[in-house]
Short mmCIF file of C-alpha atoms in Angstrom, two decimals:
data_model
loop_
_atom_site.label_atom_id
_atom_site.label_comp_id
_atom_site.label_asym_id
_atom_site.label_seq_id
_atom_site.Cartn_x
_atom_site.Cartn_y
_atom_site.Cartn_z
CA UNK A 2 -15.80 -14.28 12.02
CA UNK A 3 -14.49 -11.52 9.72
CA UNK A 4 -17.15 -9.56 7.86
CA UNK A 5 -17.42 -10.48 4.20
CA UNK A 6 -16.54 -7.70 1.74
CA UNK A 7 -19.92 -8.20 0.06
CA UNK A 8 -21.62 -7.32 3.36
CA UNK A 9 -19.80 -4.01 3.81
CA UNK A 10 -21.65 -0.84 2.89
CA UNK A 11 -19.80 1.72 0.74
CA UNK A 12 -19.19 5.21 2.05
CA UNK A 13 -21.84 7.88 1.76
CA UNK A 14 -21.51 10.07 -1.33
CA UNK A 15 -20.76 13.04 0.91
CA UNK A 16 -17.54 11.40 2.18
CA UNK A 17 -15.84 11.35 -1.23
CA UNK A 18 -15.25 13.85 -4.01
CA UNK A 19 -16.22 13.03 -7.63
CA UNK A 20 -13.25 11.45 -9.39
CA UNK A 21 -12.48 9.95 -12.79
CA UNK A 22 -8.91 8.88 -13.73
CA UNK A 23 -7.42 11.11 -16.42
CA UNK A 24 -5.63 10.00 -19.57
CA UNK A 25 -2.35 10.83 -17.81
CA UNK A 26 -3.33 8.61 -14.85
CA UNK A 27 -4.08 5.71 -17.19
CA UNK A 28 -0.84 6.16 -19.11
CA UNK A 29 1.25 6.32 -15.92
CA UNK A 30 -0.35 3.22 -14.43
CA UNK A 31 -0.09 1.15 -17.60
CA UNK A 32 3.49 2.12 -18.46
CA UNK A 33 5.17 2.69 -15.08
CA UNK A 34 2.86 0.66 -12.84
CA UNK A 35 1.65 3.52 -10.64
CA UNK A 36 -0.52 6.65 -10.64
CA UNK A 37 -1.35 9.42 -8.17
CA UNK A 38 -5.05 9.73 -7.47
CA UNK A 39 -5.30 13.00 -5.54
CA UNK A 40 -8.39 14.94 -4.55
CA UNK A 41 -10.50 11.92 -3.58
CA UNK A 42 -11.60 13.35 -0.23
CA UNK A 43 -11.29 16.39 1.98
CA UNK A 44 -9.35 16.97 5.19
CA UNK A 45 -12.24 15.92 7.40
CA UNK A 46 -12.27 12.40 5.97
CA UNK A 47 -8.50 12.11 6.32
CA UNK A 48 -8.88 13.07 10.00
CA UNK A 49 -11.44 10.31 10.47
CA UNK A 50 -9.06 7.76 8.90
CA UNK A 51 -6.30 8.97 11.23
CA UNK A 52 -8.59 8.60 14.25
CA UNK A 53 -9.49 5.03 13.27
CA UNK A 54 -5.86 4.11 12.55
CA UNK A 55 -4.84 5.49 15.95
CA UNK A 56 -7.61 3.58 17.76
CA UNK A 57 -6.92 0.30 15.93
CA UNK A 58 -3.19 0.37 16.69
CA UNK A 59 -3.78 -1.43 19.99
CA UNK A 60 -5.34 -4.33 18.04
CA UNK A 61 -2.58 -4.62 15.41
CA UNK A 62 -0.90 -7.99 14.92
CA UNK A 63 1.79 -9.31 12.57
CA UNK A 64 -0.10 -11.09 9.74
CA UNK A 65 0.30 -14.85 9.41
CA UNK A 66 0.68 -14.52 5.64
CA UNK A 67 2.10 -11.91 3.29
CA UNK A 68 5.25 -11.06 1.37
CA UNK A 69 8.42 -12.33 3.03
CA UNK A 70 11.58 -11.30 1.23
CA UNK A 71 14.24 -14.00 1.85
CA UNK A 72 17.24 -12.06 3.20
CA UNK A 73 20.17 -12.61 5.53
CA UNK A 74 19.63 -11.93 9.23
CA UNK A 75 21.54 -8.64 9.12
CA UNK A 76 19.15 -7.20 6.51
CA UNK A 77 15.92 -7.99 8.28
CA UNK A 78 13.99 -5.02 9.56
CA UNK A 79 14.01 -4.78 13.32
CA UNK A 80 10.39 -5.80 13.66
CA UNK A 81 7.73 -7.11 11.26
CA UNK A 82 5.01 -4.60 10.41
CA UNK A 83 1.88 -5.17 12.52
CA UNK A 84 -1.45 -4.58 10.83
CA UNK A 85 -5.09 -4.03 11.72
CA UNK A 86 -8.23 -3.10 9.87
CA UNK A 87 -11.27 -0.99 10.69
CA UNK A 88 -14.84 -0.32 9.59
CA UNK A 89 -14.12 3.03 7.93
CA UNK A 90 -11.17 1.59 6.03
CA UNK A 91 -13.27 -1.39 4.90
CA UNK A 92 -15.98 0.94 3.60
CA UNK A 93 -13.36 3.00 1.73
CA UNK A 94 -12.03 -0.25 0.25
CA UNK A 95 -15.42 -1.13 -1.20
CA UNK A 96 -16.03 2.43 -2.39
CA UNK A 97 -12.76 2.58 -4.36
CA UNK A 98 -13.52 -0.54 -6.43
CA UNK A 99 -14.87 1.47 -9.35
CA UNK A 100 -11.83 3.76 -9.36
CA UNK A 101 -9.45 0.77 -9.35
CA UNK A 102 -11.37 -0.86 -12.22
CA UNK A 103 -11.41 2.34 -14.29
CA UNK A 104 -7.69 2.84 -13.78
CA UNK A 105 -6.62 -0.72 -14.61
CA UNK A 106 -9.24 -1.57 -17.22
CA UNK A 107 -9.79 -4.91 -15.44
CA UNK A 108 -12.70 -6.48 -13.57
CA UNK A 109 -11.33 -6.19 -10.03
CA UNK A 110 -12.83 -7.27 -6.72
CA UNK A 111 -11.74 -6.15 -3.23
CA UNK A 112 -9.63 -8.70 -1.37
CA UNK A 113 -8.28 -7.16 1.85
CA UNK A 114 -7.47 -3.82 3.45
CA UNK A 115 -5.29 -2.93 6.42
CA UNK A 116 -3.42 -0.29 8.34
CA UNK A 117 0.29 -1.18 8.46
CA UNK A 118 2.04 0.39 11.47
CA UNK A 119 5.61 1.72 11.55
CA UNK A 120 6.60 2.15 15.17
CA UNK A 121 10.36 2.90 15.06
CA UNK A 122 11.25 3.37 11.41
CA UNK A 123 9.57 3.08 8.01
CA UNK A 124 11.93 0.50 6.46
CA UNK A 125 10.34 -1.79 3.85
CA UNK A 126 12.39 -4.52 2.17
CA UNK A 127 12.28 -4.87 -1.62
CA UNK A 128 9.29 -7.08 -2.38
CA UNK A 129 6.19 -7.82 -4.42
CA UNK A 130 2.69 -7.76 -2.97
CA UNK A 131 0.67 -10.98 -2.81
CA UNK A 132 -1.32 -12.42 -5.70
CA UNK A 133 -4.41 -10.76 -4.18
CA UNK A 134 -2.96 -7.34 -5.04
CA UNK A 135 -3.18 -6.86 -8.81
CA UNK A 136 -3.90 -3.26 -7.82
CA UNK A 137 -2.88 -1.82 -4.46
CA UNK A 138 -4.14 1.60 -3.36
CA UNK A 139 -2.03 3.31 -0.68
CA UNK A 140 -2.32 6.39 1.52
CA UNK A 141 -0.74 7.61 4.75
CA UNK A 142 -3.48 7.40 7.36
CA UNK A 143 -1.44 8.45 10.39
CA UNK A 144 1.85 10.28 10.91
CA UNK A 145 4.35 10.41 8.07
CA UNK A 146 6.45 7.92 6.12
CA UNK A 147 9.05 8.44 3.43
CA UNK A 148 8.44 7.88 -0.29
CA UNK A 149 8.08 4.42 -1.74
CA UNK A 150 10.79 3.47 -4.24
CA UNK A 151 9.35 1.69 -7.28
CA UNK A 152 11.55 -0.56 -9.42
CA UNK A 153 9.79 -1.15 -12.76
CA UNK A 154 13.10 -2.29 -14.24
CA UNK A 155 12.89 -5.35 -11.93
CA UNK A 156 9.56 -6.58 -13.27
CA UNK A 157 9.58 -10.34 -13.67
CA UNK A 158 12.06 -10.97 -10.86
CA UNK A 159 11.14 -13.62 -8.27
CA UNK A 160 11.20 -12.89 -4.55
CA UNK A 161 14.42 -14.90 -4.18
CA UNK A 162 16.12 -12.59 -6.69
CA UNK A 163 14.83 -9.52 -4.85
CA UNK A 164 16.24 -10.96 -1.63
CA UNK A 165 19.65 -11.34 -3.21
CA UNK A 166 19.59 -7.67 -4.19
CA UNK A 167 18.75 -6.70 -0.60
CA UNK A 168 21.69 -8.80 0.62
CA UNK A 169 24.08 -7.07 -1.81
CA UNK A 170 25.77 -4.21 0.07
CA UNK A 171 26.53 -2.48 -3.24
CA UNK A 172 22.88 -2.37 -4.33
CA UNK A 173 21.40 1.14 -4.18
CA UNK A 174 18.29 0.95 -1.97
CA UNK A 175 17.67 4.66 -2.67
CA UNK A 176 17.26 4.23 -6.44
CA UNK A 177 14.17 3.77 -8.57
CA UNK A 178 11.14 6.03 -8.92
CA UNK A 179 10.31 7.78 -5.63
CA UNK A 180 6.60 8.08 -4.95
CA UNK A 181 5.02 10.15 -2.17
CA UNK A 182 1.41 9.35 -1.29
CA UNK A 183 -1.09 12.16 -2.00
CA UNK A 184 -2.36 13.99 1.09
CA UNK A 185 -6.03 13.65 0.17
CA UNK A 186 -6.03 10.58 -2.02
CA UNK A 187 -4.23 7.40 -2.97
CA UNK A 188 -1.27 6.08 -4.90
CA UNK A 189 -2.31 3.23 -7.19
CA UNK A 190 0.33 0.54 -7.63
CA UNK A 191 0.53 -2.65 -9.69
CA UNK A 192 1.61 -4.20 -6.43
CA UNK A 193 2.28 -7.81 -7.43
CA UNK A 194 4.23 -6.99 -10.61
CA UNK A 195 6.29 -3.87 -9.78
CA UNK A 196 8.89 -4.52 -7.02
CA UNK A 197 9.11 -1.74 -4.43
CA UNK A 198 10.91 -0.83 -1.21
CA UNK A 199 11.40 1.99 1.28
CA UNK A 200 15.02 2.60 2.38
CA UNK A 201 13.99 3.45 5.93
CA UNK A 202 14.35 6.34 8.32
CA UNK A 203 13.34 6.85 11.96
CA UNK A 204 9.72 7.84 12.61
CA UNK A 205 9.07 10.50 15.22
CA UNK A 206 5.80 8.81 16.22
CA UNK A 207 3.76 5.79 15.20
CA UNK A 208 2.77 6.09 11.54
CA UNK A 209 0.26 4.03 9.59
CA UNK A 210 -0.08 3.36 5.87
CA UNK A 211 -3.52 2.24 4.67
CA UNK A 212 -3.45 -0.39 1.90
CA UNK A 213 -6.45 -1.45 -0.19
CA UNK A 214 -5.91 -4.53 -2.37
CA UNK A 215 -7.89 -5.73 -5.40
CA UNK A 216 -7.65 -8.92 -7.48
CA UNK A 217 -8.67 -9.35 -11.10
CA UNK A 218 -11.31 -12.02 -11.73
CA UNK A 219 -9.68 -12.81 -15.08
#
């Protein structure tokens, strides 16, 4: 049986650096739907995340549920993104709850966390995160992926509409706001309201993006 979030111990204080979102962070998140939260930990902690992501890769599976952009066969990525979780990632998830609440100004609770693995390329179809992701925190745990392309101008569009854009050969998949994840921190994203994609490029080795999701209680 999966361990309940309430049973997971947060990280030790020595694992993380003191952090409070700035006024600029708050303004960026509330107007554009994202913010960079850099300087949350040091290189040693990143290395530990990479080690766990590498070890958990063998246990990764394609999730039964999650965002599925309805697109034509020719536009589907070659392979769904397998995912796994780990104890260190789960502890980081719990530990970042206060940061996510301070940034969003909402009473958030952790919902799920995972490593998503990109084995051949880093293509991500235009989509919205699930309802459990009012705030999504993202970092590259292993390898390297290209920037995420955020589309705040598409707020309010349903997944079917996003699928039609993906099917349109004239639609510019390289547009929007390009966002690189901080090396020693997280990108905060209003994941279920701001559509986002990654145009895709080959990956030299297996890469993993860590995602931490939080849902507002009200």
